[in-house]
mmCIF file of C-alpha atoms in Angstrom:
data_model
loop_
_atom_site.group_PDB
_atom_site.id
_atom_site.type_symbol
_atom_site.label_atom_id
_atom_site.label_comp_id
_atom_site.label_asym_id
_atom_site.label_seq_id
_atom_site.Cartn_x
_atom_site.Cartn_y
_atom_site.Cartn_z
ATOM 1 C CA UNK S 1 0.000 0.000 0.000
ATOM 2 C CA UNK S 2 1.290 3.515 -0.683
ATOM 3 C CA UNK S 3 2.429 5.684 2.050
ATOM 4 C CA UNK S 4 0.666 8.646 1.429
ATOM 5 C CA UNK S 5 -2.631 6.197 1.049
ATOM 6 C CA UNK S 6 -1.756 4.855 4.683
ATOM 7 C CA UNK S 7 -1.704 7.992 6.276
ATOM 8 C CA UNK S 8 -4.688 9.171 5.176
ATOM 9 C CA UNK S 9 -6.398 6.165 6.399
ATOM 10 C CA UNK S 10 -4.887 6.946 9.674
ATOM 11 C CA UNK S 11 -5.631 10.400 9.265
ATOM 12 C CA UNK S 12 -9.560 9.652 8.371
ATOM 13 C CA UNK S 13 -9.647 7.460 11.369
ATOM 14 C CA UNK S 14 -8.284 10.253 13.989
ATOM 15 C CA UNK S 15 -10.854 12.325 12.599
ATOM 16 C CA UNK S 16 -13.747 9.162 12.972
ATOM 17 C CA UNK S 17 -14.274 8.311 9.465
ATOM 18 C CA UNK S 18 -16.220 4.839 9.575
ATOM 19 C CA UNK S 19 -14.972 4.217 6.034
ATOM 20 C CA UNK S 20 -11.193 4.849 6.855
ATOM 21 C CA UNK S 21 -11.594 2.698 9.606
ATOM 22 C CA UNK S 22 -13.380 -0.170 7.821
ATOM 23 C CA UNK S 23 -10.537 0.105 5.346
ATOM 24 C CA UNK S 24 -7.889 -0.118 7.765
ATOM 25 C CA UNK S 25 -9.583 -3.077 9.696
ATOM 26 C CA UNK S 26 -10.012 -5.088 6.058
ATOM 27 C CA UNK S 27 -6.265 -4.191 5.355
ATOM 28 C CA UNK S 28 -4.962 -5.498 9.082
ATOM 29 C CA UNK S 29 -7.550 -8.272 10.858
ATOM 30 C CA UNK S 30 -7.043 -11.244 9.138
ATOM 31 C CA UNK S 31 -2.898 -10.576 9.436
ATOM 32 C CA UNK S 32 -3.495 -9.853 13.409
ATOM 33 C CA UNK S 33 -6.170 -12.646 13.788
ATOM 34 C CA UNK S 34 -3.347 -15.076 12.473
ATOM 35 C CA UNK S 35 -1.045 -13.641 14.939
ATOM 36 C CA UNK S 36 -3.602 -14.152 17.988
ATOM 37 C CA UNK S 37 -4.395 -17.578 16.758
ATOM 38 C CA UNK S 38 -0.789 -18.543 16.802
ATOM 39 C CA UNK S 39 -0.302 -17.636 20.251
ATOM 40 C CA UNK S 40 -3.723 -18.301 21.839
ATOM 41 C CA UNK S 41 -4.601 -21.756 19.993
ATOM 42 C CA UNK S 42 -8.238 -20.970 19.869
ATOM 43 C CA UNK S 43 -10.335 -19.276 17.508
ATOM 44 C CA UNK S 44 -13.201 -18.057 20.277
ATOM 45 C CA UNK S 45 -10.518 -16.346 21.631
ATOM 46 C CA UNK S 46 -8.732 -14.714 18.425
ATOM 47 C CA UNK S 47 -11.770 -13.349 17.165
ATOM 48 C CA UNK S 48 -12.471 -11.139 20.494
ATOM 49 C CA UNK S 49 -8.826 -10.317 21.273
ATOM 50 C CA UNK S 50 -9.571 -9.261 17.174
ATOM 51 C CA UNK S 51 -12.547 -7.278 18.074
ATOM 52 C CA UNK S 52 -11.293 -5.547 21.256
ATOM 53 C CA UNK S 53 -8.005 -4.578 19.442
ATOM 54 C CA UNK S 54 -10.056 -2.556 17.183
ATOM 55 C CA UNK S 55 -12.385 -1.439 19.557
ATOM 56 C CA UNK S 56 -9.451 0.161 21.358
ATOM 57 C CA UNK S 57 -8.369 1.440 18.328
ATOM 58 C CA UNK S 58 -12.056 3.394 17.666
ATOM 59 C CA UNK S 59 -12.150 4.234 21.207
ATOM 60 C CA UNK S 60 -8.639 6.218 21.078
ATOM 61 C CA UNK S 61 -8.523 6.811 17.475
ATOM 62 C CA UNK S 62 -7.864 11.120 18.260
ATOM 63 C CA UNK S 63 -4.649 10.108 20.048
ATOM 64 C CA UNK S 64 -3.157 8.189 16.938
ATOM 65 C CA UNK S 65 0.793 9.100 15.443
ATOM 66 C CA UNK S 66 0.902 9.383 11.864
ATOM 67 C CA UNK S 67 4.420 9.092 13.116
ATOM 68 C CA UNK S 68 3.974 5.907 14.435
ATOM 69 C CA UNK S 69 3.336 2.749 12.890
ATOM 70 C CA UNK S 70 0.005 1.517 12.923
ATOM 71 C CA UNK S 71 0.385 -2.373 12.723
ATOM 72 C CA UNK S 72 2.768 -1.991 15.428
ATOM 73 C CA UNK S 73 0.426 -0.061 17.782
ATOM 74 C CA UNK S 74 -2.540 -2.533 16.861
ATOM 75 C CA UNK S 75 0.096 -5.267 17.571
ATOM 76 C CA UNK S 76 1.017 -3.634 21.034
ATOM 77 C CA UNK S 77 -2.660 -3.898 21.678
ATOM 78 C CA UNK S 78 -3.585 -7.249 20.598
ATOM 79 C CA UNK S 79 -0.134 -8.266 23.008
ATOM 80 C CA UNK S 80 -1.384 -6.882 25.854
ATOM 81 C CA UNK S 81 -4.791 -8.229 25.906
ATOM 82 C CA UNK S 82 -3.246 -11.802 25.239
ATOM 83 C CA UNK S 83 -1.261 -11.281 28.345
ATOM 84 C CA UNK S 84 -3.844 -10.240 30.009
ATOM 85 C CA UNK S 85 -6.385 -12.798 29.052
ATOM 86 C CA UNK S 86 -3.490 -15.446 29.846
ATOM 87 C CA UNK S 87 -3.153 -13.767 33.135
ATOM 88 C CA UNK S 88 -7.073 -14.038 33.770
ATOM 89 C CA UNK S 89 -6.596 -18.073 32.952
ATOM 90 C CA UNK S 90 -4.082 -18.697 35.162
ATOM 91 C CA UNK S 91 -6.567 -17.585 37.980
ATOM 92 C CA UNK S 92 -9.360 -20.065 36.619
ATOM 93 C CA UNK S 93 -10.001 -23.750 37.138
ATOM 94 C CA UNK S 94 -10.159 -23.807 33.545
ATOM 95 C CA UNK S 95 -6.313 -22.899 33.120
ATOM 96 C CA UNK S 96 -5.335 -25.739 35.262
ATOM 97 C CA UNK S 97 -7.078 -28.052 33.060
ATOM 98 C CA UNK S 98 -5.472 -27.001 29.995
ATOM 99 C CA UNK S 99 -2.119 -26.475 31.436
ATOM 100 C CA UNK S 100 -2.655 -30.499 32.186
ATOM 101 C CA UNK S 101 -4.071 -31.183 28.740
ATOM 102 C CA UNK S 102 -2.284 -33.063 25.758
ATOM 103 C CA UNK S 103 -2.358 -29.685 23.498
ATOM 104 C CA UNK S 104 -0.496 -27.743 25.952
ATOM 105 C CA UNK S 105 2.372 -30.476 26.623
ATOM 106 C CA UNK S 106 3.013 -30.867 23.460
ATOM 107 C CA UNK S 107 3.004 -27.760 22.728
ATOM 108 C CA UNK S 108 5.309 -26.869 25.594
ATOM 109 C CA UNK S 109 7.730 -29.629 24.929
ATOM 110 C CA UNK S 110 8.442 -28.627 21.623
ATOM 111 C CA UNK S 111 8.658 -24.740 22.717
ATOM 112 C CA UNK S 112 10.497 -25.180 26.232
ATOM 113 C CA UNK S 113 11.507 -29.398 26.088
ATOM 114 C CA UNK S 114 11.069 -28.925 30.320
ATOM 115 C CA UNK S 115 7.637 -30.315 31.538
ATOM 116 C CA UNK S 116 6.643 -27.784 34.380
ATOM 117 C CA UNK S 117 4.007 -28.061 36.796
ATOM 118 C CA UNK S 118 1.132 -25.037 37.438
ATOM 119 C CA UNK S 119 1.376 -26.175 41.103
ATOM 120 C CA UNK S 120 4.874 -26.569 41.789
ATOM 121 C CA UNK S 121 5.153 -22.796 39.767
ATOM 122 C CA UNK S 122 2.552 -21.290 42.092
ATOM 123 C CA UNK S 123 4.599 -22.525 45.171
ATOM 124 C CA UNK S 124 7.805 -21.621 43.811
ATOM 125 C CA UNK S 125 6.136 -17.947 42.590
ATOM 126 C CA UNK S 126 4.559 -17.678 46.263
ATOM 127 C CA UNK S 127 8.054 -18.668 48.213
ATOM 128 C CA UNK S 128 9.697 -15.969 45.551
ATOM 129 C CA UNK S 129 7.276 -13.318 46.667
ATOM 130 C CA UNK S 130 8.460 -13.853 50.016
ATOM 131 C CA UNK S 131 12.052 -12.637 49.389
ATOM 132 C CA UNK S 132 10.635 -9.160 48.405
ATOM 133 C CA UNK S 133 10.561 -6.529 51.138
ATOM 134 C CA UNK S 134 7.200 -5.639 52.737
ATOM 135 C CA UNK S 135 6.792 -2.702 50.327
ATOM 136 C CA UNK S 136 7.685 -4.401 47.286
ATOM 137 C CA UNK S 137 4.962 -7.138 47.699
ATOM 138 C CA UNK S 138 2.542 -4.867 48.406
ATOM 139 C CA UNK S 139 3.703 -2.702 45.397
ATOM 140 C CA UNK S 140 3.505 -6.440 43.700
ATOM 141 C CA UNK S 141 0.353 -7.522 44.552
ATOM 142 C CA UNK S 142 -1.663 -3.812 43.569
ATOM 143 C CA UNK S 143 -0.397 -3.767 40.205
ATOM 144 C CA UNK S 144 -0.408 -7.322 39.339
ATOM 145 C CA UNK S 145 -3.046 -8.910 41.094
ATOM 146 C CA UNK S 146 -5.555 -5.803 42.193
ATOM 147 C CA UNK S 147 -4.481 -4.630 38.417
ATOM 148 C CA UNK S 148 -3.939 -0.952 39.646
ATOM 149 C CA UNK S 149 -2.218 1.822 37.641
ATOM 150 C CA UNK S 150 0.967 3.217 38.944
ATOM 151 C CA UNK S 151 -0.645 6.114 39.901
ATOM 152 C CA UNK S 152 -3.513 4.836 42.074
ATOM 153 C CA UNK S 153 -0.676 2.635 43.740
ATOM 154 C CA UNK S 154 1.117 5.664 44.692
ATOM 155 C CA UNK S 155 -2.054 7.348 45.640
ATOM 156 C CA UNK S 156 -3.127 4.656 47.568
ATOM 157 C CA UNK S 157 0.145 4.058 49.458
ATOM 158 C CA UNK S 158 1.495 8.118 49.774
ATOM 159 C CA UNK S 159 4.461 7.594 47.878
ATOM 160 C CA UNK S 160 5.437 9.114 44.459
ATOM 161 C CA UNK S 161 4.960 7.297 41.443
ATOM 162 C CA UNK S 162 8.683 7.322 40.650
ATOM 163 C CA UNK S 163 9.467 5.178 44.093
ATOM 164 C CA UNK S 164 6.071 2.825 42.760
ATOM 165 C CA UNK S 165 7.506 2.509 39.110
ATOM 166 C CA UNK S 166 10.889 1.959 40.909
ATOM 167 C CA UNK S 167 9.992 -0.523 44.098
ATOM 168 C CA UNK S 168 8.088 -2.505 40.684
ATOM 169 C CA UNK S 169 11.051 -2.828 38.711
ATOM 170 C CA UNK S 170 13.240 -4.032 41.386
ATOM 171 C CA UNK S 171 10.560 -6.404 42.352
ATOM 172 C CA UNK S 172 10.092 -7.450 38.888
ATOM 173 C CA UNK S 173 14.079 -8.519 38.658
ATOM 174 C CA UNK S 174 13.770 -10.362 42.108
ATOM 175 C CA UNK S 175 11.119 -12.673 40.485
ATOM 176 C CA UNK S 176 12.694 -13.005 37.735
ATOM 177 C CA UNK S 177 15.969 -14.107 38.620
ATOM 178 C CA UNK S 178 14.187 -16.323 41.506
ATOM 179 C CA UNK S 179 11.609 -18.222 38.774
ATOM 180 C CA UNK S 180 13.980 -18.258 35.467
ATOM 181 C CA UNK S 181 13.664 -21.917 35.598
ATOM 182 C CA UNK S 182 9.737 -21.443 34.990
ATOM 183 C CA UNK S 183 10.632 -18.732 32.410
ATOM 184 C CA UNK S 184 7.133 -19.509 30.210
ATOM 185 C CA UNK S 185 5.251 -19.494 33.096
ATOM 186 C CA UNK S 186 6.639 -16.183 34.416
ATOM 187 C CA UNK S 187 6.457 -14.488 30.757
ATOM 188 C CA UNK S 188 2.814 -15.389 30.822
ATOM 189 C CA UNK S 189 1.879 -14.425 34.446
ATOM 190 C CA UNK S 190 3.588 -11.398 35.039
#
């Protein structure tokens, strides 16, 4: 497609053009629906991650960078609600099952050849949480598991959002370093 085309698109969209839109969903969606697929091995699933990627895209359509490109920032999007729905899983029953089902250990075997265990990871995750200082865990456990923005954390806990973003990424390397054996698990949960 020709540059100048492309922006125009983009630049239709920012102003809500339905048609520019439409055009830029026929041009991208079945290239980001593979992409979902790939990673979330289910269709049900593709097609809304699909759907709320271009919602998002409607919903914040003034703020877009002709600068910018826009498969990347639909990309970006579509990433972050696959984490997120993955993160959502790993709190269900439903997780557990599949994490024990044939799909998933083949799958894993040829990706990570280590057979790892949801359980054993949740104890080793919980004892690894343990090593962070009072503070970090409870910086921890409002973004991650309360899902709270850096500044409500900071809000909430009368500290600046610098110290939150900070106490976060030092408590992000403790984990890490403590749970690189479980290194799938760990891209997927946190």
């Amino acid at each position: 497609m020709h540059q100048e085309v492309h922006l125009s698109l983009i630049e239709g969209l920012k102003s809500g053009s339905y048609e520019d839109f439409d055009k830029l969903y026929t041009i991208y969606s079945d290239m980001l629906y593979r992409f979902v697929l790939n990673l979330t091995k289910s269709a049900q699933d593709a097609e809304d991650i699909l759907q709320e990627t271009f919602l998002r895209v409607w919903q914040t359509r003034a703020h877009l960078s002709v600068e910018k490109s826009f498969k990347s920032y639909i990309y970006t999007i579509a990433r972050n609600l696959i984490m997120d729905s993955f993160r959502n899983r790993m709190k269900s029953v439903a997780f557990e099952e599949y994490i024990c089902s044939e799909a998933y250990q083949s799958y894993t075997d040829d990706c990570v050849n280590k057979e790892v265990d949801f359980n054993e990871f949740m104890e080793k995750f919980e004892k690894a949480k343990k090593k962070l200082t009072h503070r970090q865990r409870q910086i921890f456990e409002l973004s991650r598991e309360r899902e709270l923005s850096i500044s409500a954390i900071a809000e909430k806990l009368n500290l600046s959002e610098k110290t939150v973003k900070n106490q976060l990424s030092l408590t992000m390397k403790v984990l890490r370093e403590e749970l690189s054996y479980y290194y799938l698990f760990l891209f997927i949960f946190l």
